[in-house]
């Protein structure tokens, strides 16, 4: 009868090595409606996020352009899904159009779909659920993304010339210490009076690789010390390190093979 305790549908999770073992253990509840097997791997790594800055800016820019001419959001998304040459934008537009047609909100969409959008863009879409003004929110988001992109371009242009000069300097110093200085050292090796500064240059030439390695080690150490907190909170970096250790480290690979063989026997 409706309302009885036995009419309540519940979900439960039971761990077992295989389905036959589960049946024989009498752990299965009565009146089972559906059983779904979940494979639990020895090592599970979450997939990388698909965030793409350029695709995000293109998507928001095209959507903002359509909304500015008073085309409703559903029609704008439909137009994008049918006319954009970008595959990722086409996919998210199709999913959004299908989702909106069911009457569900943006928050529900982003909870159940992985997209190339940043958390900032997702936040603006969710705010539209509250304000109801999707056009104004998309326009504001477009302006923010444009400004971010312009700032990134300016920073890249400002740093490119100093980096170029630094690389040229390293190459020039390498040529001098690797080829020019040894020639002078051979010419002056029989000289009894060599200035102290010249001796230091000869010593630096002989230990050039050690000096360069030490220099870069100090620079990297300073960078890591200044950005330690930021690096420790970088989930993508942690994922990359874990992925490398699990997929490349010989001892881990050997253990995985042993575990697989043990389970198969």
Tab-separated table of C-alpha atoms in Angstrom:
chain	number	residue	atom	x	y	z
A	1	UNK	CA	0.000	0.000	0.000
A	2	UNK	CA	1.236	3.532	-0.711
A	3	UNK	CA	2.691	5.126	2.352
A	4	UNK	CA	3.963	1.856	3.830
A	5	UNK	CA	7.634	1.596	4.662
A	6	UNK	CA	8.077	-1.178	2.098
A	7	UNK	CA	7.022	1.187	-0.692
A	8	UNK	CA	10.002	3.491	-0.102
A	9	UNK	CA	12.734	3.098	-2.770
A	10	UNK	CA	16.256	3.369	-1.377
A	11	UNK	CA	19.728	3.145	-2.870
A	12	UNK	CA	22.496	1.150	-1.228
A	13	UNK	CA	26.130	0.415	-2.002
A	14	UNK	CA	27.595	-3.036	-1.281
A	15	UNK	CA	31.227	-3.976	-2.009
A	16	UNK	CA	32.043	-7.445	-3.339
A	17	UNK	CA	34.713	-9.024	-5.521
A	18	UNK	CA	32.092	-10.287	-7.982
A	19	UNK	CA	28.329	-10.729	-8.356
A	20	UNK	CA	28.305	-14.477	-7.498
A	21	UNK	CA	30.037	-13.788	-4.201
A	22	UNK	CA	27.482	-11.092	-3.455
A	23	UNK	CA	24.540	-13.459	-4.045
A	24	UNK	CA	26.004	-16.217	-1.887
A	25	UNK	CA	26.720	-13.828	1.001
A	26	UNK	CA	23.025	-12.998	1.495
A	27	UNK	CA	23.835	-9.287	1.567
A	28	UNK	CA	21.348	-8.439	-1.154
A	29	UNK	CA	18.200	-6.782	0.227
A	30	UNK	CA	14.774	-8.173	-0.644
A	31	UNK	CA	12.662	-6.756	-3.486
A	32	UNK	CA	15.665	-5.499	-5.470
A	33	UNK	CA	14.551	-3.335	-8.378
A	34	UNK	CA	17.861	-2.798	-10.151
A	35	UNK	CA	21.493	-3.792	-9.676
A	36	UNK	CA	24.232	-1.678	-11.199
A	37	UNK	CA	27.796	-2.951	-11.147
A	38	UNK	CA	30.471	-0.325	-10.417
A	39	UNK	CA	34.013	-1.323	-11.321
A	40	UNK	CA	36.452	-0.099	-8.715
A	41	UNK	CA	39.913	0.190	-10.228
A	42	UNK	CA	43.119	-0.085	-8.269
A	43	UNK	CA	44.070	3.450	-9.245
A	44	UNK	CA	41.431	5.971	-10.217
A	45	UNK	CA	42.330	9.393	-11.563
A	46	UNK	CA	39.731	11.971	-12.368
A	47	UNK	CA	39.862	13.117	-15.999
A	48	UNK	CA	41.376	16.467	-16.756
A	49	UNK	CA	39.040	19.401	-17.071
A	50	UNK	CA	38.370	20.678	-20.575
A	51	UNK	CA	38.795	24.375	-19.788
A	52	UNK	CA	39.779	26.265	-22.920
A	53	UNK	CA	40.247	30.035	-22.665
A	54	UNK	CA	40.024	30.745	-26.401
A	55	UNK	CA	36.929	28.593	-26.888
A	56	UNK	CA	35.326	30.212	-23.853
A	57	UNK	CA	35.895	33.742	-25.167
A	58	UNK	CA	34.603	32.776	-28.636
A	59	UNK	CA	31.487	31.117	-27.210
A	60	UNK	CA	30.588	34.005	-24.871
A	61	UNK	CA	31.365	36.583	-27.565
A	62	UNK	CA	29.098	34.930	-30.156
A	63	UNK	CA	26.355	34.372	-27.602
A	64	UNK	CA	26.542	37.987	-26.438
A	65	UNK	CA	26.320	39.223	-30.039
A	66	UNK	CA	23.112	37.232	-30.620
A	67	UNK	CA	21.533	38.322	-27.334
A	68	UNK	CA	22.319	41.995	-28.058
A	69	UNK	CA	20.035	41.909	-31.104
A	70	UNK	CA	17.156	40.721	-28.879
A	71	UNK	CA	17.226	37.076	-29.967
A	72	UNK	CA	15.932	34.934	-27.061
A	73	UNK	CA	18.457	32.735	-25.292
A	74	UNK	CA	17.032	29.410	-26.517
A	75	UNK	CA	17.025	30.577	-30.146
A	76	UNK	CA	20.549	32.014	-29.730
A	77	UNK	CA	21.890	28.730	-28.404
A	78	UNK	CA	20.131	26.847	-31.197
A	79	UNK	CA	21.667	29.148	-33.829
A	80	UNK	CA	25.133	28.597	-32.340
A	81	UNK	CA	24.703	24.830	-32.298
A	82	UNK	CA	23.768	24.838	-35.994
A	83	UNK	CA	26.212	27.401	-37.373
A	84	UNK	CA	29.411	27.499	-35.311
A	85	UNK	CA	32.502	25.835	-36.867
A	86	UNK	CA	33.878	24.995	-33.404
A	87	UNK	CA	33.082	21.450	-32.289
A	88	UNK	CA	33.249	22.169	-28.536
A	89	UNK	CA	30.962	25.193	-28.853
A	90	UNK	CA	28.558	23.158	-30.966
A	91	UNK	CA	28.450	20.407	-28.316
A	92	UNK	CA	27.792	22.724	-25.364
A	93	UNK	CA	25.186	24.670	-27.376
A	94	UNK	CA	23.314	21.489	-28.252
A	95	UNK	CA	23.403	20.277	-24.646
A	96	UNK	CA	22.278	23.658	-23.322
A	97	UNK	CA	19.418	23.892	-25.819
A	98	UNK	CA	18.232	20.405	-24.904
A	99	UNK	CA	18.559	21.162	-21.190
A	100	UNK	CA	16.699	24.498	-21.373
A	101	UNK	CA	13.902	22.921	-23.388
A	102	UNK	CA	13.130	20.659	-20.406
A	103	UNK	CA	12.647	23.682	-18.133
A	104	UNK	CA	15.699	23.007	-15.937
A	105	UNK	CA	18.021	25.760	-14.692
A	106	UNK	CA	21.688	26.466	-15.414
A	107	UNK	CA	22.884	25.248	-12.016
A	108	UNK	CA	21.512	21.799	-12.723
A	109	UNK	CA	23.170	21.779	-16.150
A	110	UNK	CA	26.681	22.589	-14.902
A	111	UNK	CA	26.402	20.109	-12.043
A	112	UNK	CA	25.824	17.289	-14.518
A	113	UNK	CA	27.943	18.355	-17.513
A	114	UNK	CA	31.670	18.963	-17.882
A	115	UNK	CA	32.393	21.976	-20.103
A	116	UNK	CA	35.338	24.055	-21.311
A	117	UNK	CA	34.037	27.083	-19.376
A	118	UNK	CA	35.823	28.568	-16.361
A	119	UNK	CA	34.295	28.825	-12.911
A	120	UNK	CA	33.729	32.538	-13.533
A	121	UNK	CA	31.541	31.864	-16.582
A	122	UNK	CA	29.654	29.107	-14.766
A	123	UNK	CA	29.003	31.514	-11.888
A	124	UNK	CA	27.513	34.108	-14.252
A	125	UNK	CA	25.212	31.485	-15.775
A	126	UNK	CA	24.080	30.423	-12.303
A	127	UNK	CA	23.455	34.062	-11.353
A	128	UNK	CA	21.083	34.224	-14.302
A	129	UNK	CA	18.899	31.662	-12.515
A	130	UNK	CA	18.459	34.218	-9.729
A	131	UNK	CA	18.302	37.497	-11.657
A	132	UNK	CA	16.514	36.167	-14.730
A	133	UNK	CA	18.468	38.604	-16.935
A	134	UNK	CA	20.680	36.294	-18.962
A	135	UNK	CA	21.432	38.930	-21.601
A	136	UNK	CA	22.912	41.435	-19.103
A	137	UNK	CA	24.910	38.736	-17.351
A	138	UNK	CA	26.394	37.394	-20.592
A	139	UNK	CA	27.277	40.935	-21.682
A	140	UNK	CA	29.056	41.636	-18.377
A	141	UNK	CA	30.868	38.307	-18.590
A	142	UNK	CA	31.953	39.075	-22.154
A	143	UNK	CA	33.446	42.413	-21.084
A	144	UNK	CA	35.359	40.757	-18.218
A	145	UNK	CA	36.744	37.990	-20.449
A	146	UNK	CA	37.768	40.516	-23.107
A	147	UNK	CA	39.634	42.585	-20.521
A	148	UNK	CA	41.343	39.488	-19.120
A	149	UNK	CA	42.419	38.445	-22.607
A	150	UNK	CA	43.753	41.929	-23.384
A	151	UNK	CA	45.711	42.002	-20.125
A	152	UNK	CA	47.182	38.587	-20.861
A	153	UNK	CA	48.212	39.724	-24.347
A	154	UNK	CA	49.871	42.877	-22.967
A	155	UNK	CA	51.770	40.885	-20.336
A	156	UNK	CA	52.937	38.384	-22.959
A	157	UNK	CA	54.130	41.172	-25.257
A	158	UNK	CA	55.864	42.975	-22.370
A	159	UNK	CA	57.736	39.835	-21.281
A	160	UNK	CA	58.639	38.505	-24.720
A	161	UNK	CA	61.451	41.041	-25.389
A	162	UNK	CA	63.249	40.613	-22.014
A	163	UNK	CA	62.994	36.837	-22.363
A	164	UNK	CA	64.447	37.057	-25.884
A	165	UNK	CA	67.358	39.181	-24.601
A	166	UNK	CA	67.970	36.764	-21.742
A	167	UNK	CA	68.124	33.782	-24.127
A	168	UNK	CA	70.509	35.648	-26.457
A	169	UNK	CA	72.696	36.560	-23.460
A	170	UNK	CA	72.863	32.924	-22.306
A	171	UNK	CA	73.811	31.797	-25.825
A	172	UNK	CA	76.483	34.521	-26.122
A	173	UNK	CA	77.993	33.690	-22.727
A	174	UNK	CA	77.967	29.985	-23.597
A	175	UNK	CA	79.858	30.651	-26.835
A	176	UNK	CA	82.388	32.899	-25.064
A	177	UNK	CA	83.080	30.500	-22.182
A	178	UNK	CA	82.893	27.384	-24.345
A	179	UNK	CA	85.034	28.446	-27.326
A	180	UNK	CA	86.682	31.877	-26.984
A	181	UNK	CA	88.046	31.716	-23.428
A	182	UNK	CA	89.683	28.252	-23.885
A	183	UNK	CA	91.593	29.643	-26.903
A	184	UNK	CA	93.045	32.480	-24.794
A	185	UNK	CA	93.757	30.037	-21.967
A	186	UNK	CA	95.879	27.919	-24.303
A	187	UNK	CA	97.742	31.027	-25.482
A	188	UNK	CA	98.467	32.267	-21.934
A	189	UNK	CA	99.120	28.952	-20.185
A	190	UNK	CA	102.894	29.473	-20.283
A	191	UNK	CA	102.646	33.053	-19.026
A	192	UNK	CA	103.913	33.599	-15.465
A	193	UNK	CA	101.949	36.775	-14.714
A	194	UNK	CA	98.224	36.302	-15.266
A	195	UNK	CA	95.888	38.878	-13.675
A	196	UNK	CA	93.530	37.648	-10.958
A	197	UNK	CA	90.462	38.596	-12.965
A	198	UNK	CA	91.739	36.594	-15.940
A	199	UNK	CA	92.308	33.584	-13.670
A	200	UNK	CA	88.726	33.890	-12.466
A	201	UNK	CA	87.459	33.948	-16.075
A	202	UNK	CA	89.463	30.807	-16.850
A	203	UNK	CA	88.068	29.100	-13.733
A	204	UNK	CA	84.516	30.112	-14.688
A	205	UNK	CA	85.053	28.724	-18.182
A	206	UNK	CA	86.170	25.355	-16.775
A	207	UNK	CA	83.208	25.189	-14.378
A	208	UNK	CA	80.663	26.870	-16.626
A	209	UNK	CA	78.025	24.078	-16.559
A	210	UNK	CA	78.207	23.855	-12.768
A	211	UNK	CA	77.718	27.618	-12.457
A	212	UNK	CA	74.769	27.627	-14.892
A	213	UNK	CA	73.117	24.703	-13.119
A	214	UNK	CA	73.572	26.410	-9.737
A	215	UNK	CA	72.172	29.668	-11.096
A	216	UNK	CA	69.010	28.049	-12.455
A	217	UNK	CA	68.619	25.970	-9.291
A	218	UNK	CA	68.659	29.168	-7.211
A	219	UNK	CA	66.126	30.871	-9.522
A	220	UNK	CA	63.786	27.859	-9.421
A	221	UNK	CA	64.123	27.609	-5.623
A	222	UNK	CA	63.207	31.284	-5.205
A	223	UNK	CA	60.226	30.872	-7.541
A	224	UNK	CA	58.993	27.794	-5.672
A	225	UNK	CA	59.425	29.519	-2.316
A	226	UNK	CA	57.411	32.559	-3.444
A	227	UNK	CA	54.648	30.423	-5.006
A	228	UNK	CA	54.599	27.502	-2.562
A	229	UNK	CA	51.035	28.108	-1.396
A	230	UNK	CA	49.737	28.557	-4.929
A	231	UNK	CA	51.488	25.406	-6.138
A	232	UNK	CA	50.247	23.335	-3.190
A	233	UNK	CA	46.650	24.266	-4.091
A	234	UNK	CA	47.072	23.560	-7.815
A	235	UNK	CA	44.862	20.516	-8.443
A	236	UNK	CA	45.936	20.212	-12.088
A	237	UNK	CA	49.601	19.979	-11.052
A	238	UNK	CA	48.769	17.334	-8.437
A	239	UNK	CA	46.813	15.384	-11.047
A	240	UNK	CA	49.700	15.554	-13.531
A	241	UNK	CA	52.208	14.368	-10.906
A	242	UNK	CA	49.937	11.532	-9.757
A	243	UNK	CA	49.280	10.510	-13.349
A	244	UNK	CA	53.025	10.443	-14.077
A	245	UNK	CA	53.833	8.415	-10.960
A	246	UNK	CA	51.075	5.891	-11.587
A	247	UNK	CA	51.641	5.465	-15.327
A	248	UNK	CA	55.455	5.792	-15.525
A	249	UNK	CA	57.016	4.730	-12.201
A	250	UNK	CA	58.368	1.153	-12.638
A	251	UNK	CA	57.602	0.012	-9.078
A	252	UNK	CA	53.968	1.154	-9.396
A	253	UNK	CA	53.593	-0.531	-12.786
A	254	UNK	CA	55.030	-3.743	-11.353
A	255	UNK	CA	52.595	-3.631	-8.447
A	256	UNK	CA	49.651	-3.013	-10.779
A	257	UNK	CA	50.653	-6.019	-12.915
A	258	UNK	CA	51.018	-8.172	-9.804
A	259	UNK	CA	47.625	-7.053	-8.498
A	260	UNK	CA	45.985	-7.782	-11.864
A	261	UNK	CA	47.552	-11.263	-12.026
A	262	UNK	CA	46.507	-11.979	-8.431
A	263	UNK	CA	42.874	-11.041	-9.119
A	264	UNK	CA	42.758	-13.064	-12.341
A	265	UNK	CA	43.933	-16.211	-10.552
